[in-house]
Coordinates of C-alpha atoms in Angstrom, one line a residue:
M10 CA 0.0 0.0 0.0
T11 CA 1.2 3.5 -0.7
S12 CA 1.2 6.1 2.1
N13 CA -2.1 7.7 1.2
Q14 CA -3.6 4.2 0.9
K15 CA -2.6 3.7 4.6
S16 CA -4.4 6.9 5.7
L17 CA -7.9 7.3 7.1
G18 CA -9.5 10.7 6.9
I19 CA -12.2 11.5 9.4
M20 CA -14.5 14.0 7.6
T21 CA -16.4 16.4 10.0
R22 CA -17.4 20.0 10.3
C23 CA -14.4 22.1 11.4
H24 CA -14.6 25.8 12.4
G25 CA -10.9 26.6 12.5
S26 CA -9.4 24.1 15.0
H27 CA -12.8 23.6 16.6
F28 CA -14.6 20.3 15.9
Q29 CA -16.7 17.9 17.9
E30 CA -15.9 14.4 19.2
K31 CA -12.2 15.1 19.7
A32 CA -11.8 12.5 22.4
Y33 CA -13.3 9.8 20.0
Y34 CA -11.0 10.9 17.1
K35 CA -8.0 10.8 19.4
K36 CA -8.8 7.2 20.3
L37 CA -9.2 6.4 16.6
T38 CA -5.8 8.0 15.9
L39 CA -4.0 5.9 18.6
I40 CA -5.7 2.7 17.4
G41 CA -4.9 3.5 13.8
R42 CA -1.3 4.2 14.7
K43 CA -0.9 0.6 16.1
A44 CA -2.4 -0.7 12.9
G45 CA 0.0 1.4 10.7
I46 CA -2.8 3.7 9.6
H47 CA -2.3 7.5 9.6
V48 CA -5.5 9.1 10.9
F49 CA -6.4 12.8 10.5
V50 CA -9.5 15.0 10.8
F51 CA -10.6 17.4 8.0
S52 CA -13.5 19.5 6.7
P53 CA -14.7 18.7 3.2
R54 CA -14.7 22.5 2.6
Q55 CA -10.8 22.5 3.0
V56 CA -10.1 20.0 0.1
D57 CA -7.9 21.3 -2.7
F58 CA -8.9 19.0 -5.6
A59 CA -6.3 20.4 -8.0
S60 CA -3.4 19.4 -5.7
R61 CA -5.3 16.5 -4.2
T62 CA -4.5 17.7 -0.7
V63 CA -6.5 18.8 2.3
A64 CA -5.8 21.1 5.3
G65 CA -6.7 19.3 8.5
F66 CA -5.6 18.2 12.0
E67 CA -3.7 15.2 13.4
Y68 CA -3.2 14.2 17.0
R69 CA 0.5 14.0 17.8
D70 CA 2.8 14.8 20.7
G71 CA -0.2 15.2 23.0
A72 CA -2.1 17.8 21.0
W73 CA -4.1 18.4 17.8
R74 CA -1.9 20.0 15.3
S75 CA -2.7 21.5 11.9
G76 CA -1.2 20.2 8.7
T77 CA -1.7 19.7 5.0
F78 CA -2.2 16.0 3.9
P79 CA -2.6 14.1 0.7
L80 CA -6.3 13.1 0.2
P81 CA -6.8 9.8 2.0
A82 CA -7.8 6.6 0.2
V83 CA -10.4 5.9 2.8
I84 CA -12.8 8.4 4.5
Y85 CA -14.9 8.0 7.6
D86 CA -17.9 10.4 7.3
R87 CA -18.8 12.0 10.6
C88 CA -20.5 15.1 9.0
F89 CA -23.7 15.3 11.0
V90 CA -26.7 16.4 8.9
G91 CA -28.4 19.6 10.1
P92 CA -29.4 23.1 8.9
S93 CA -25.9 24.0 7.9
Y94 CA -25.1 20.8 6.1
R95 CA -26.0 22.4 2.7
H96 CA -22.7 24.3 2.9
Y97 CA -20.8 21.0 3.0
K98 CA -23.0 18.8 0.8
P99 CA -21.4 19.8 -2.7
F100 CA -17.9 19.1 -1.3
V101 CA -19.0 15.8 0.3
E102 CA -20.6 14.7 -3.0
K103 CA -17.5 15.5 -5.0
L104 CA -15.4 13.3 -2.7
Q105 CA -18.0 10.5 -2.9
N106 CA -17.7 10.6 -6.7
D107 CA -13.9 10.5 -6.7
P108 CA -12.8 7.1 -8.1
Q109 CA -9.6 7.1 -6.0
I110 CA -11.5 7.5 -2.6
T111 CA -13.5 4.9 -0.7
F112 CA -16.0 5.8 2.0
L113 CA -16.3 3.5 4.9
G114 CA -20.1 4.1 4.5
H115 CA -22.5 6.6 3.1
G116 CA -24.7 8.4 5.5
L117 CA -28.5 7.8 5.6
S118 CA -30.4 10.8 4.4
G119 CA -33.5 11.2 6.6
K120 CA -36.2 9.4 8.6
W121 CA -38.7 9.3 5.8
Q122 CA -36.3 7.9 3.3
V123 CA -35.1 5.2 5.8
H124 CA -38.7 4.3 6.5
Q125 CA -39.4 3.9 2.8
M126 CA -36.4 1.7 2.3
L127 CA -37.2 -0.6 5.3
S128 CA -40.8 -0.9 4.4
K129 CA -39.7 -2.8 1.3
S130 CA -38.7 -5.8 3.5
P131 CA -41.8 -7.7 4.7
E132 CA -40.1 -8.8 7.8
L133 CA -38.7 -5.4 8.8
A134 CA -42.0 -3.7 7.8
A135 CA -43.8 -5.6 10.6
W136 CA -41.6 -3.6 13.2
L137 CA -42.3 -0.2 11.6
P138 CA -45.0 2.1 13.1
P139 CA -47.5 3.5 10.5
T140 CA -45.7 6.7 9.2
E141 CA -46.8 9.5 6.9
I142 CA -45.5 12.9 5.9
L143 CA -47.3 15.4 8.2
T144 CA -50.3 17.2 6.7
M145 CA -53.4 18.2 8.7
S146 CA -55.4 15.5 6.9
A147 CA -52.8 12.9 7.8
L148 CA -52.7 14.1 11.4
R149 CA -56.5 14.0 11.6
E150 CA -56.6 10.4 10.2
M151 CA -53.8 9.3 12.6
L152 CA -55.8 10.7 15.6
E153 CA -59.0 9.1 14.4
T154 CA -57.4 5.7 13.7
H155 CA -55.0 5.4 16.7
G156 CA -56.4 7.9 19.3
S157 CA -53.2 9.9 19.6
A158 CA -50.2 10.9 17.4
V159 CA -46.6 12.0 17.5
I160 CA -45.1 14.5 15.1
K161 CA -41.3 14.6 14.5
P162 CA -38.9 16.5 12.1
I163 CA -37.8 14.5 9.2
A164 CA -34.1 15.3 9.9
G165 CA -34.2 16.1 13.6
T166 CA -31.8 14.8 16.2
H167 CA -31.6 14.4 20.0
G168 CA -35.4 14.3 20.4
S169 CA -35.7 18.0 19.5
G170 CA -39.1 18.9 17.9
V171 CA -40.8 15.6 18.8
V172 CA -44.4 16.3 20.0
R173 CA -47.3 14.2 21.2
I174 CA -50.9 15.2 20.4
V175 CA -53.8 13.6 22.4
P176 CA -57.4 14.6 21.8
T177 CA -59.4 15.3 25.1
P178 CA -62.9 16.4 25.9
N179 CA -61.5 19.9 26.2
G180 CA -59.5 19.9 23.0
Y181 CA -56.0 18.6 22.5
E182 CA -53.1 18.0 25.0
I183 CA -49.7 18.8 23.5
A184 CA -46.4 17.7 25.0
G185 CA -42.9 17.4 23.7
R186 CA -39.7 19.2 23.1
D187 CA -39.2 22.5 21.3
R188 CA -36.4 23.4 18.8
K189 CA -34.1 24.2 21.8
N190 CA -34.8 20.7 23.1
E191 CA -36.7 22.1 26.1
P192 CA -39.7 20.1 27.4
F193 CA -43.1 21.9 27.1
S194 CA -46.8 21.2 27.3
C195 CA -50.0 23.1 26.6
T196 CA -53.7 22.6 25.9
I197 CA -55.3 23.7 22.6
R198 CA -59.1 24.1 22.6
T199 CA -60.1 23.9 18.9
V200 CA -59.2 22.2 15.6
E201 CA -58.3 25.6 14.2
G202 CA -56.0 26.2 17.2
L203 CA -54.3 22.9 16.5
K204 CA -53.8 23.8 12.9
T205 CA -52.3 27.2 13.9
F206 CA -50.0 25.4 16.4
V207 CA -48.8 22.8 13.9
T208 CA -48.2 25.4 11.2
G209 CA -46.2 27.6 13.6
F210 CA -44.3 24.8 15.2
T211 CA -43.2 23.1 11.9
A212 CA -42.4 26.5 10.3
G213 CA -42.0 25.2 6.8
R214 CA -39.9 22.2 7.8
T215 CA -41.0 18.7 6.8
F216 CA -42.3 16.6 9.7
L217 CA -43.6 13.0 10.0
V218 CA -46.7 11.8 11.8
Q219 CA -47.0 8.4 13.6
P220 CA -49.3 6.9 16.2
Y221 CA -48.2 7.6 19.7
L222 CA -46.7 4.4 21.1
S223 CA -46.6 3.8 24.9
L224 CA -42.8 3.4 25.0
H225 CA -42.5 3.9 28.7
T226 CA -42.2 2.0 32.0
P227 CA -45.2 1.6 34.3
D228 CA -44.2 4.7 36.2
G229 CA -44.1 6.8 33.0
T230 CA -40.4 6.9 32.3
P231 CA -39.8 7.0 28.5
F232 CA -37.2 4.5 27.2
D233 CA -35.8 2.9 24.2
V234 CA -33.0 0.4 23.4
R235 CA -29.9 1.6 21.4
V236 CA -28.4 -1.3 19.4
L237 CA -25.0 -0.5 17.8
V238 CA -24.1 -2.7 14.8
Q239 CA -20.8 -2.3 13.0
K240 CA -18.7 -3.8 10.3
N241 CA -15.7 -5.6 11.8
G242 CA -12.2 -6.4 10.5
L243 CA -13.6 -9.1 8.2
G244 CA -16.0 -6.8 6.6
T245 CA -19.1 -8.5 8.2
W246 CA -21.8 -7.0 10.4
E247 CA -21.5 -7.5 14.2
T248 CA -23.6 -6.3 17.1
T249 CA -21.3 -4.3 19.3
G250 CA -23.6 -3.7 22.2
K251 CA -27.1 -2.9 23.5
A252 CA -28.2 -0.4 26.1
V253 CA -31.5 1.1 27.4
R254 CA -31.8 4.8 27.3
L255 CA -34.1 6.2 30.0
G256 CA -35.6 9.7 29.5
D257 CA -36.8 12.4 31.9
K258 CA -40.4 11.8 33.1
R259 CA -41.3 15.2 31.8
S260 CA -40.3 14.2 28.3
I261 CA -41.9 11.8 25.8
T262 CA -38.5 10.8 24.4
S263 CA -35.5 9.0 25.9
N264 CA -32.7 10.8 24.2
L265 CA -29.6 11.3 26.4
H266 CA -29.3 15.0 25.3
G267 CA -32.7 15.6 26.9
G268 CA -31.5 14.7 30.4
G269 CA -31.7 10.9 30.1
K270 CA -29.4 8.1 31.4
A271 CA -28.5 4.6 30.3
V272 CA -28.8 1.2 31.9
P273 CA -27.9 -2.4 30.9
L274 CA -30.7 -4.2 28.9
G275 CA -30.9 -7.5 30.7
P276 CA -31.6 -6.2 34.3
F277 CA -34.0 -3.6 32.9
L278 CA -36.1 -6.2 31.0
A279 CA -36.1 -8.4 34.1
R280 CA -37.5 -5.6 36.2
H281 CA -40.4 -4.7 33.9
Y282 CA -41.4 -7.8 31.9
Q283 CA -42.4 -11.4 32.6
P284 CA -39.7 -14.1 31.7
K285 CA -41.6 -15.2 28.5
T286 CA -42.0 -11.7 27.3
Q287 CA -38.3 -10.9 28.1
A288 CA -37.2 -13.9 26.0
R289 CA -39.4 -12.8 23.1
I290 CA -38.2 -9.2 23.2
K291 CA -34.5 -10.3 23.3
Q292 CA -35.1 -12.7 20.4
Q293 CA -36.8 -10.0 18.3
I294 CA -34.1 -7.4 19.0
D295 CA -31.5 -10.0 18.0
R296 CA -33.4 -10.8 14.8
L297 CA -33.8 -7.1 14.0
A298 CA -30.1 -6.4 14.5
A299 CA -29.2 -9.3 12.2
E300 CA -31.7 -8.6 9.4
L301 CA -31.7 -4.8 9.2
P302 CA -28.1 -3.8 8.4
P303 CA -27.6 -6.1 5.4
F304 CA -31.0 -5.3 4.0
L305 CA -30.5 -1.6 4.4
E306 CA -27.1 -1.8 2.8
R307 CA -28.4 -3.6 -0.2
V308 CA -31.0 -0.9 -0.8
H309 CA -29.0 2.2 0.2
G310 CA -25.3 1.4 -0.5
R311 CA -22.3 0.8 1.7
L312 CA -22.7 1.4 5.4
V313 CA -20.1 1.0 8.2
E314 CA -22.2 1.3 11.4
L315 CA -25.8 1.9 12.5
G316 CA -27.4 3.0 15.7
I317 CA -30.8 1.2 15.7
D318 CA -33.2 2.7 18.2
V319 CA -35.8 0.1 19.3
G320 CA -39.0 0.9 21.1
I321 CA -40.7 -1.6 23.4
D322 CA -44.3 -0.7 24.3
T323 CA -46.2 -1.6 27.5
A324 CA -47.5 -4.8 25.9
G325 CA -44.0 -5.9 25.0
S326 CA -44.2 -5.3 21.3
V327 CA -41.0 -4.2 19.5
W328 CA -40.8 -1.3 17.1
I329 CA -38.1 0.3 14.9
I330 CA -38.1 3.9 16.0
E331 CA -35.1 5.3 14.2
V332 CA -31.9 4.2 12.4
N333 CA -28.8 6.5 12.5
S334 CA -25.7 6.0 10.3
R335 CA -23.6 8.3 12.5
P336 CA -24.2 6.9 16.0
G337 CA -22.7 8.0 19.3
R338 CA -21.1 5.7 21.8
T339 CA -21.9 7.4 25.1
V340 CA -24.3 4.7 26.2
F341 CA -21.6 2.1 26.7
R342 CA -19.6 4.4 28.9
M343 CA -22.7 5.1 30.9
I344 CA -23.5 1.5 31.5
D345 CA -19.9 0.6 32.1
D346 CA -19.6 -1.9 29.3
P347 CA -15.8 -1.7 28.5
K348 CA -16.0 -4.5 25.8
A349 CA -18.7 -2.7 23.8
R350 CA -17.0 0.6 24.3
L351 CA -13.6 -0.8 23.0
H352 CA -15.2 -2.5 20.0
S353 CA -17.3 0.6 19.2
I354 CA -14.0 2.5 18.7
T355 CA -11.8 -0.3 17.2
H356 CA -14.3 -1.6 14.6
P357 CA -14.2 1.4 12.2
V358 CA -10.4 1.2 12.1
R359 CA -10.4 -2.5 11.6
Y360 CA -13.0 -2.2 8.8
A361 CA -10.8 0.6 7.2
R362 CA -7.8 -1.8 7.3
Y363 CA -10.0 -4.5 5.7
L364 CA -10.9 -2.1 2.8
M365 CA -7.3 -0.9 2.4
K366 CA -6.2 -4.5 2.0
S367 CA -8.9 -5.3 -0.5
M368 CA -8.2 -2.3 -2.7

């Protein structure tokens, strides 16, 4: 392998020397160094395609230091999609179309697109809640059919913008998280008032509407199960770990950014479900983790890792809530699972090494 074939570029949003996940990238650098791989961090906006170089940062001598590097043969995409992503997208696409560059995986675009892809599999479709693009008629139909509904932004993260709507004799009870991810609740008296709220809250953004699922413990604590699946050093999918994320009781979501915490899966299920139900839930989660990644990869294109958020309702039914192609790893530190934590960091480097060898 040539020197640039032995380099792994972590692509992220950099503002000068400021970029997120520095602790994670430092670990990737140290693991890469042991495997003979040069790891550096860069912004797609800093690529010079004429000289095939990029300005970025590498961790050496105990600090992040700036430098100019040849374009890497392999790129790990950690550019999180958000409102400012449009400034990065043309540069990302140019790199994706470069025949000399291989991406570890290509990011998933949005919740609706992922839902559409997964619904093509009869087995996976059984775990998907009914989902529509939000319109007032779709919301009205969801409320009439299921008794309550949830609206969520098509490209939202961290539980921000997720709202539950429940009809009552006095109108509608609204509860959720606003754009700043702060919990709120209110009562709206009329259908016209509901329409005004939805129009103002969505403010031109595309939202989805689903039935409200009772994804909480008997005492009202919202939770979900984060399953991390990754490609390993042999290029095959592996389940790295599972953890339960518990939310704030004032919230309807369990996201850690909304004040939640994480606990191990086994003891949590034992506390809240009967043995037969526990066994069925575990079996379904394992099946889901085995079936979903290869199917999604066939439909979407190469993936390197997925954070699959699984909901379990009060009856013990399992649901696919969300699939994220740029998952975090915080849960495994929070539940003190050192093996899952280590694998979550080493697998991307091992998979990069696998791709470099097979080039």
